[in-house]
mmCIF file of C-alpha atoms in Angstrom:
data_model
loop_
_atom_site.group_PDB
_atom_site.id
_atom_site.type_symbol
_atom_site.label_atom_id
_atom_site.label_comp_id
_atom_site.label_asym_id
_atom_site.label_seq_id
_atom_site.Cartn_x
_atom_site.Cartn_y
_atom_site.Cartn_z
ATOM 1 C CA MET A 1 285.292 14.578 -20.943
ATOM 2 C CA PHE A 2 288.339 12.511 -21.485
ATOM 3 C CA THR A 3 289.976 13.226 -18.159
ATOM 4 C CA LYS A 4 291.759 10.039 -17.892
ATOM 5 C CA GLN A 5 293.274 10.347 -21.334
ATOM 6 C CA ARG A 6 294.220 14.130 -20.961
ATOM 7 C CA LEU A 7 296.111 13.467 -17.505
ATOM 8 C CA THR A 8 297.605 10.508 -19.004
ATOM 9 C CA GLY A 9 298.742 12.298 -21.879
ATOM 10 C CA ALA A 10 300.076 15.480 -19.722
ATOM 11 C CA TYR A 11 302.041 13.036 -17.663
ATOM 12 C CA GLU A 12 303.979 11.084 -20.492
ATOM 13 C CA GLY A 13 304.778 14.385 -22.225
ATOM 14 C CA ALA A 14 305.873 16.277 -18.580
ATOM 15 C CA THR A 15 309.011 17.906 -17.948
ATOM 16 C CA VAL A 16 310.915 16.000 -15.217
ATOM 17 C CA LYS A 17 312.939 17.352 -12.464
ATOM 18 C CA GLU A 18 314.349 15.539 -9.289
ATOM 19 C CA PHE A 19 313.908 16.638 -5.969
ATOM 20 C CA ASN A 20 315.900 15.791 -2.738
ATOM 21 C CA LYS A 21 316.074 17.077 0.950
ATOM 22 C CA ASP A 22 318.125 20.208 -0.218
ATOM 23 C CA THR A 23 315.584 21.516 -2.696
ATOM 24 C CA LYS A 24 312.853 23.979 -2.390
ATOM 25 C CA TYR A 25 309.508 24.238 -4.654
ATOM 26 C CA VAL A 26 306.786 26.986 -4.131
ATOM 27 C CA PHE A 27 303.518 26.354 -6.221
ATOM 28 C CA ILE A 28 301.290 29.342 -7.014
ATOM 29 C CA SER A 29 298.253 29.181 -9.600
ATOM 30 C CA ASP A 30 295.368 31.166 -10.751
ATOM 31 C CA HIS A 31 296.608 34.694 -10.514
ATOM 32 C CA HIS A 32 294.715 35.901 -13.312
ATOM 33 C CA ARG A 33 296.780 38.872 -13.755
ATOM 34 C CA GLY A 34 294.934 41.665 -15.573
ATOM 35 C CA ASP A 35 295.112 45.117 -16.928
ATOM 36 C CA GLY A 36 294.775 46.987 -13.738
ATOM 37 C CA SER A 37 291.354 48.040 -14.467
ATOM 38 C CA LEU A 38 288.316 47.191 -12.549
ATOM 39 C CA SER A 39 287.914 43.744 -14.051
ATOM 40 C CA ASP A 40 291.450 42.767 -13.051
ATOM 41 C CA GLU A 41 290.677 40.460 -10.064
ATOM 42 C CA PHE A 42 294.503 40.155 -9.198
ATOM 43 C CA THR A 43 295.139 43.921 -8.163
ATOM 44 C CA ARG A 44 293.321 43.643 -4.603
ATOM 45 C CA ASN A 45 296.103 41.167 -3.883
ATOM 46 C CA ARG A 46 298.772 42.119 -5.883
ATOM 47 C CA ASN A 47 301.000 43.538 -2.773
ATOM 48 C CA ILE A 48 300.335 40.544 -0.979
ATOM 49 C CA PHE A 49 301.565 38.403 -3.897
ATOM 50 C CA GLN A 50 304.424 40.716 -4.089
ATOM 51 C CA TYR A 51 305.727 40.319 -0.848
ATOM 52 C CA ALA A 52 305.149 36.524 -0.789
ATOM 53 C CA LEU A 53 307.217 36.245 -4.187
ATOM 54 C CA ASP A 54 310.071 38.229 -2.607
ATOM 55 C CA TYR A 55 310.073 35.901 0.508
ATOM 56 C CA TYR A 56 310.138 32.953 -2.005
ATOM 57 C CA TYR A 57 313.128 34.672 -4.238
ATOM 58 C CA GLN A 58 315.232 35.411 -1.058
ATOM 59 C CA ASN A 59 314.829 31.892 0.396
ATOM 60 C CA ASP A 60 315.891 30.102 -2.579
ATOM 61 C CA PHE A 61 312.803 28.450 -3.939
ATOM 62 C CA VAL A 62 312.145 27.249 -7.264
ATOM 63 C CA TYR A 63 308.677 29.071 -8.390
ATOM 64 C CA VAL A 64 306.343 26.825 -10.131
ATOM 65 C CA GLU A 65 303.589 28.932 -11.802
ATOM 66 C CA ALA A 66 300.901 26.619 -12.155
ATOM 67 C CA GLY A 67 298.720 27.792 -15.023
ATOM 68 C CA ASP A 68 296.419 31.054 -15.469
ATOM 69 C CA GLY A 69 299.065 33.278 -14.155
ATOM 70 C CA ASP A 70 298.175 36.159 -16.935
ATOM 71 C CA GLU A 71 294.271 36.377 -17.889
ATOM 72 C CA LEU A 72 294.956 36.150 -21.389
ATOM 73 C CA TRP A 73 291.207 35.366 -22.241
ATOM 74 C CA GLU A 74 290.166 38.915 -21.411
ATOM 75 C CA TYR A 75 293.469 40.592 -21.978
ATOM 76 C CA GLN A 76 295.050 39.071 -25.329
ATOM 77 C CA ASP A 77 297.528 41.821 -25.478
ATOM 78 C CA PHE A 78 300.169 41.070 -22.891
ATOM 79 C CA LYS A 79 301.772 44.155 -22.869
ATOM 80 C CA HIS A 80 298.799 45.839 -20.909
ATOM 81 C CA ILE A 81 299.086 43.165 -18.482
ATOM 82 C CA LYS A 82 302.916 43.808 -18.312
ATOM 83 C CA ASN A 83 302.393 47.451 -17.868
ATOM 84 C CA ALA A 84 299.993 47.341 -14.998
ATOM 85 C CA HIS A 85 302.141 45.172 -12.756
ATOM 86 C CA PRO A 86 305.917 46.098 -13.540
ATOM 87 C CA GLY A 87 307.183 44.965 -10.052
ATOM 88 C CA VAL A 88 305.643 41.777 -10.075
ATOM 89 C CA PHE A 89 307.007 40.976 -13.255
ATOM 90 C CA ALA A 90 310.399 42.268 -12.436
ATOM 91 C CA THR A 91 310.532 39.620 -9.510
ATOM 92 C CA ILE A 92 309.479 37.190 -11.771
ATOM 93 C CA LYS A 93 312.362 38.075 -14.194
ATOM 94 C CA LYS A 94 314.706 37.562 -11.384
ATOM 95 C CA PHE A 95 313.537 34.044 -10.787
ATOM 96 C CA TYR A 96 313.887 33.425 -14.752
ATOM 97 C CA ASP A 97 317.389 34.712 -14.735
ATOM 98 C CA ASN A 98 318.436 32.581 -11.747
ATOM 99 C CA ASP A 99 316.938 29.532 -13.436
ATOM 100 C CA ARG A 100 314.190 29.239 -10.882
ATOM 101 C CA LEU A 101 311.110 29.943 -12.908
ATOM 102 C CA ILE A 102 308.960 27.058 -14.230
ATOM 103 C CA MET A 103 306.232 28.381 -16.151
ATOM 104 C CA MET A 104 302.947 26.337 -16.841
ATOM 105 C CA TRP A 105 299.823 27.145 -19.031
ATOM 106 C CA GLY A 106 296.221 26.838 -17.997
ATOM 107 C CA ASN A 107 292.994 27.219 -19.775
ATOM 108 C CA HIS A 108 293.234 31.078 -19.450
ATOM 109 C CA ASN A 109 296.641 31.373 -20.654
ATOM 110 C CA ILE A 110 296.536 28.602 -22.916
ATOM 111 C CA TYR A 111 298.190 31.036 -25.734
ATOM 112 C CA LEU A 112 301.590 29.872 -24.069
ATOM 113 C CA LYS A 113 301.340 26.690 -25.780
ATOM 114 C CA ASP A 114 302.110 28.518 -29.100
ATOM 115 C CA PRO A 115 305.794 29.223 -29.358
ATOM 116 C CA ALA A 116 305.286 32.079 -31.661
ATOM 117 C CA TYR A 117 303.018 33.684 -29.105
ATOM 118 C CA VAL A 118 305.561 33.403 -26.506
ATOM 119 C CA GLU A 119 308.389 34.919 -28.406
ATOM 120 C CA GLU A 120 306.348 37.785 -29.484
ATOM 121 C CA HIS A 121 305.013 38.568 -26.110
ATOM 122 C CA TYR A 122 307.405 37.205 -23.282
ATOM 123 C CA PHE A 123 310.749 37.250 -24.868
ATOM 124 C CA THR A 124 311.176 41.140 -24.811
ATOM 125 C CA ASN A 125 309.468 44.186 -23.167
ATOM 126 C CA TYR A 126 309.306 47.650 -24.016
ATOM 127 C CA ASP A 127 310.747 50.589 -21.749
ATOM 128 C CA GLU A 128 308.454 53.470 -22.606
ATOM 129 C CA TYR A 129 310.746 55.954 -20.817
ATOM 130 C CA HIS A 130 313.748 55.006 -22.751
ATOM 131 C CA GLU A 131 311.654 53.892 -25.698
ATOM 132 C CA THR A 132 313.877 50.785 -26.150
ATOM 133 C CA PHE A 133 313.227 47.091 -26.155
ATOM 134 C CA PHE A 134 314.997 44.827 -23.722
ATOM 135 C CA ASP A 135 315.160 41.310 -22.668
ATOM 136 C CA PHE A 136 312.401 40.057 -20.238
ATOM 137 C CA LEU A 137 312.011 36.207 -20.860
ATOM 138 C CA PRO A 138 314.069 35.170 -23.587
ATOM 139 C CA ASP A 139 313.627 31.579 -24.762
ATOM 140 C CA LEU A 140 311.120 31.041 -22.210
ATOM 141 C CA LYS A 141 309.407 27.812 -22.737
ATOM 142 C CA PRO A 142 306.090 27.156 -20.877
ATOM 143 C CA ILE A 143 305.022 23.492 -20.222
ATOM 144 C CA GLU A 144 301.710 22.055 -19.686
ATOM 145 C CA ALA A 145 302.982 19.425 -16.950
ATOM 146 C CA LEU A 146 305.693 18.950 -14.387
ATOM 147 C CA VAL A 147 306.650 15.651 -12.969
ATOM 148 C CA LEU A 148 308.849 15.992 -9.799
ATOM 149 C CA LYS A 149 310.628 12.723 -9.034
ATOM 150 C CA ASN A 150 312.261 11.896 -5.689
ATOM 151 C CA GLU A 151 315.951 11.526 -6.153
ATOM 152 C CA ARG A 152 316.222 9.004 -3.462
ATOM 153 C CA THR A 153 312.676 7.152 -3.516
ATOM 154 C CA GLY A 154 311.476 7.397 -6.936
ATOM 155 C CA GLN A 155 308.223 8.634 -5.984
ATOM 156 C CA GLU A 156 306.550 10.958 -8.581
ATOM 157 C CA ILE A 157 304.577 14.214 -8.148
ATOM 158 C CA LEU A 158 302.771 15.216 -11.059
ATOM 159 C CA THR A 159 301.785 19.179 -11.507
ATOM 160 C CA VAL A 160 299.146 20.472 -13.965
ATOM 161 C CA HIS A 161 297.028 23.429 -14.090
ATOM 162 C CA GLY A 162 293.895 21.384 -13.402
ATOM 163 C CA HIS A 163 291.766 22.044 -16.447
ATOM 164 C CA GLN A 164 292.649 18.937 -18.360
ATOM 165 C CA GLY A 165 289.196 16.940 -19.124
ATOM 166 C CA ASP A 166 286.983 19.874 -18.013
ATOM 167 C CA ALA A 167 285.278 20.166 -21.551
ATOM 168 C CA PRO A 168 284.156 24.019 -21.592
ATOM 169 C CA ASN A 169 287.771 24.764 -20.437
ATOM 170 C CA ASP A 170 289.776 22.182 -22.331
ATOM 171 C CA GLN A 171 288.472 20.670 -25.671
ATOM 172 C CA PHE A 172 285.968 23.869 -26.179
ATOM 173 C CA TRP A 173 288.097 26.528 -24.411
ATOM 174 C CA ARG A 174 287.627 28.871 -27.586
ATOM 175 C CA LEU A 175 283.648 29.161 -26.815
ATOM 176 C CA THR A 176 284.323 29.532 -23.254
ATOM 177 C CA MET A 177 286.932 32.231 -23.785
ATOM 178 C CA LEU A 178 284.541 34.326 -26.323
ATOM 179 C CA SER A 179 281.817 34.348 -23.486
ATOM 180 C CA LEU A 180 284.329 35.620 -21.176
ATOM 181 C CA LYS A 181 285.965 38.111 -23.193
ATOM 182 C CA TYR A 182 283.158 39.866 -24.769
ATOM 183 C CA PHE A 183 280.251 39.189 -22.022
ATOM 184 C CA TRP A 184 281.386 38.154 -18.586
ATOM 185 C CA ARG A 185 284.431 40.221 -18.327
ATOM 186 C CA PHE A 186 282.475 43.344 -18.054
ATOM 187 C CA LEU A 187 280.361 41.880 -14.982
ATOM 188 C CA HIS A 188 283.371 41.278 -13.078
ATOM 189 C CA ALA A 189 283.748 44.739 -12.122
ATOM 190 C CA PHE A 190 280.445 44.260 -10.306
ATOM 191 C CA GLY A 191 281.466 40.915 -8.437
ATOM 192 C CA ILE A 192 279.312 38.626 -10.908
ATOM 193 C CA ARG A 193 281.151 35.304 -11.827
ATOM 194 C CA ASN A 194 280.351 33.000 -14.706
ATOM 195 C CA PRO A 195 278.448 30.429 -13.384
ATOM 196 C CA SER A 196 279.742 27.673 -15.753
ATOM 197 C CA SER A 197 283.206 28.162 -14.018
ATOM 198 C CA PRO A 198 284.237 25.354 -11.473
ATOM 199 C CA VAL A 199 285.066 28.282 -9.333
ATOM 200 C CA LYS A 200 281.159 29.016 -8.674
ATOM 201 C CA ASN A 201 279.734 25.506 -9.808
ATOM 202 C CA ILE A 202 279.958 23.387 -6.851
ATOM 203 C CA ASN A 203 278.625 20.181 -8.711
ATOM 204 C CA ARG A 204 281.190 21.022 -11.547
ATOM 205 C CA ARG A 205 284.160 21.462 -9.247
ATOM 206 C CA HIS A 206 283.197 18.121 -7.562
ATOM 207 C CA LYS A 207 283.112 16.234 -10.448
ATOM 208 C CA ILE A 208 286.491 17.373 -11.754
ATOM 209 C CA GLU A 209 288.018 16.542 -8.255
ATOM 210 C CA LYS A 210 286.134 13.265 -8.295
ATOM 211 C CA ASN A 211 287.635 12.385 -12.005
ATOM 212 C CA TYR A 212 291.011 13.541 -10.802
ATOM 213 C CA SER A 213 290.881 10.976 -7.552
ATOM 214 C CA LYS A 214 289.860 8.144 -9.795
ATOM 215 C CA TRP A 215 293.106 8.827 -11.924
ATOM 216 C CA ILE A 216 295.485 9.108 -9.005
ATOM 217 C CA ALA A 217 294.032 5.592 -7.789
ATOM 218 C CA GLU A 218 294.691 4.119 -11.181
ATOM 219 C CA ASN A 219 298.152 5.550 -11.578
ATOM 220 C CA LYS A 220 299.323 5.685 -7.943
ATOM 221 C CA LYS A 221 300.491 9.273 -8.436
ATOM 222 C CA MET A 222 300.371 12.283 -5.924
ATOM 223 C CA LEU A 223 298.676 15.079 -7.950
ATOM 224 C CA ILE A 224 298.931 18.797 -7.501
ATOM 225 C CA CYS A 225 296.700 21.420 -9.532
ATOM 226 C CA GLY A 226 294.870 24.532 -9.288
ATOM 227 C CA HIS A 227 291.836 25.494 -11.458
ATOM 228 C CA THR A 228 288.980 25.502 -9.130
ATOM 229 C CA HIS A 229 290.467 27.813 -6.933
ATOM 230 C CA ARG A 230 289.707 25.490 -3.862
ATOM 231 C CA PHE A 231 292.826 24.787 -2.099
ATOM 232 C CA LYS A 232 292.911 20.940 -0.844
ATOM 233 C CA PHE A 233 295.437 19.233 1.260
ATOM 234 C CA PRO A 234 294.409 15.481 1.890
ATOM 235 C CA LYS A 235 293.953 14.126 5.197
ATOM 236 C CA LYS A 236 295.893 11.015 6.266
ATOM 237 C CA ASP A 237 295.062 7.797 4.203
ATOM 238 C CA ALA A 238 293.245 10.030 1.811
ATOM 239 C CA LEU A 239 294.000 10.151 -1.790
ATOM 240 C CA PRO A 240 296.887 12.444 -2.498
ATOM 241 C CA TYR A 241 294.978 15.312 -4.307
ATOM 242 C CA PHE A 242 296.518 18.741 -3.736
ATOM 243 C CA ASN A 243 294.761 22.204 -4.937
ATOM 244 C CA ILE A 244 297.124 24.936 -4.680
ATOM 245 C CA GLY A 245 293.927 27.182 -4.169
ATOM 246 C CA CYS A 246 294.501 30.634 -6.276
ATOM 247 C CA CYS A 247 295.556 34.537 -5.781
ATOM 248 C CA VAL A 248 291.989 36.065 -6.081
ATOM 249 C CA TYR A 249 290.399 35.221 -2.871
ATOM 250 C CA PRO A 250 289.410 38.476 -0.923
ATOM 251 C CA THR A 251 292.655 39.396 0.877
ATOM 252 C CA ILE A 252 294.451 36.130 0.636
ATOM 253 C CA ILE A 253 296.605 34.093 -1.498
ATOM 254 C CA THR A 254 297.241 30.276 -1.011
ATOM 255 C CA ALA A 255 300.563 28.423 -2.387
ATOM 256 C CA LEU A 256 301.934 25.012 -1.824
ATOM 257 C CA GLU A 257 305.564 24.728 -0.549
ATOM 258 C CA LEU A 258 307.616 21.565 -1.063
ATOM 259 C CA VAL A 259 310.805 22.016 1.240
ATOM 260 C CA GLY A 260 313.034 18.823 0.870
ATOM 261 C CA GLU A 261 310.626 16.053 1.285
ATOM 262 C CA GLU A 262 307.994 18.089 3.187
ATOM 263 C CA ILE A 263 305.125 19.561 1.410
ATOM 264 C CA GLN A 264 302.613 22.110 3.583
ATOM 265 C CA LEU A 265 299.847 24.416 2.236
ATOM 266 C CA VAL A 266 300.040 28.226 3.226
ATOM 267 C CA ARG A 267 298.372 31.361 2.956
ATOM 268 C CA TRP A 268 299.449 34.947 3.029
ATOM 269 C CA HIS A 269 297.229 37.589 4.221
ATOM 270 C CA VAL A 270 297.030 40.982 5.780
ATOM 271 C CA GLN A 271 296.575 41.166 9.504
ATOM 272 C CA SER A 272 296.859 43.802 11.898
ATOM 273 C CA ASP A 273 299.372 43.583 14.834
ATOM 274 C CA LYS A 274 298.690 44.767 18.519
ATOM 275 C CA ASN A 275 299.532 48.419 17.657
ATOM 276 C CA GLY A 276 297.087 48.232 15.029
ATOM 277 C CA ASN A 277 299.345 48.437 11.970
ATOM 278 C CA LEU A 278 298.843 46.168 8.999
ATOM 279 C CA ARG A 279 301.045 43.593 8.223
ATOM 280 C CA ILE A 280 301.493 40.616 5.645
ATOM 281 C CA MET A 281 301.615 37.607 7.240
ATOM 282 C CA ARG A 282 302.572 33.911 6.357
ATOM 283 C CA GLN A 283 300.510 31.241 7.896
ATOM 284 C CA ILE A 284 300.833 27.463 7.758
ATOM 285 C CA MET A 285 297.370 26.031 7.064
ATOM 286 C CA ARG A 286 298.508 22.233 6.734
ATOM 287 C CA GLY A 287 301.274 20.223 7.278
ATOM 288 C CA PRO A 288 304.260 19.848 6.888
ATOM 289 C CA VAL A 289 303.756 16.297 5.921
ATOM 290 C CA ASN A 290 306.516 14.214 4.411
ATOM 291 C CA VAL A 291 305.462 13.156 0.819
ATOM 292 C CA SER A 292 306.305 9.516 1.430
ATOM 293 C CA GLU A 293 302.836 9.425 3.358
ATOM 294 C CA PHE A 294 301.221 9.919 -0.099
ATOM 295 C CA ASP A 295 303.059 7.312 -1.833
ATOM 296 C CA LEU A 296 300.495 4.930 -3.220
ATOM 297 C CA ARG A 297 303.322 2.434 -4.287
ATOM 298 C CA GLU A 298 304.123 1.817 -0.486
ATOM 299 C CA PHE A 299 300.436 1.578 0.353
ATOM 300 C CA THR A 300 299.678 -1.198 -2.376
ATOM 301 C CA GLU A 301 302.864 -2.921 -1.506
ATOM 302 C CA THR A 302 301.868 -2.996 2.456
ATOM 303 C CA ASN A 303 298.232 -3.858 1.807
#
């Protein structure tokens, strides 16, 4: 509902950053970090995510957390999430302290739109051992949308979470949140998902992707998002709709890497070596492809 208006509004209000042949960005979304209980879908891939995040930190990437990082619909008191995953948040803080963190909100952490909520829950943390508060992510300013602009060509890449225009998760998110918080949450522990979610509802998922493709064609922009949990890397000559995927697939997480002017889809997963030892591996699934191949401005001019 109102996908065109919502995406256009997000683009017009987006934070703009430039990229060039020397920059590195990694996009990860839909972690759904919870309180460590049975209903916390993030815990099964936490070690994989921690390993991947350390890799990106050590290799000088800017980390774009593209929405639904924290599962605030189910666990609105953020302190329980922080206490459940201290190692993960310690690494996120390292990115922030080095000015290499861009945090975006999605539908499940839409509370990050409220500066008062962010100040109360994200600016400081509590050390239970020393019984003192300390700076966590002071002055954090989460955003809805990011535009990366090629310093050389002017090509723009819009990143949003992907719920914009998905009525149950956008305009009517409060009703959907209540059904999740007081009903579906308790079924997650048994592997039962909400059928209204685009994750399990194929028709809804395809409708969202179709609406986004229309916006891409009309606005001639490359689009990166998450939300549906379905990773997507377009084929040559297809519309440049990219989906990051998520961190809650069984045993794998997916990410998009923009290294210089080349983009690729990767997955991190556990795999045994020839000696039977389990190792966390990074595998390139699609790409790398130069983003200029997805520049619809060039396509329009030459056709």
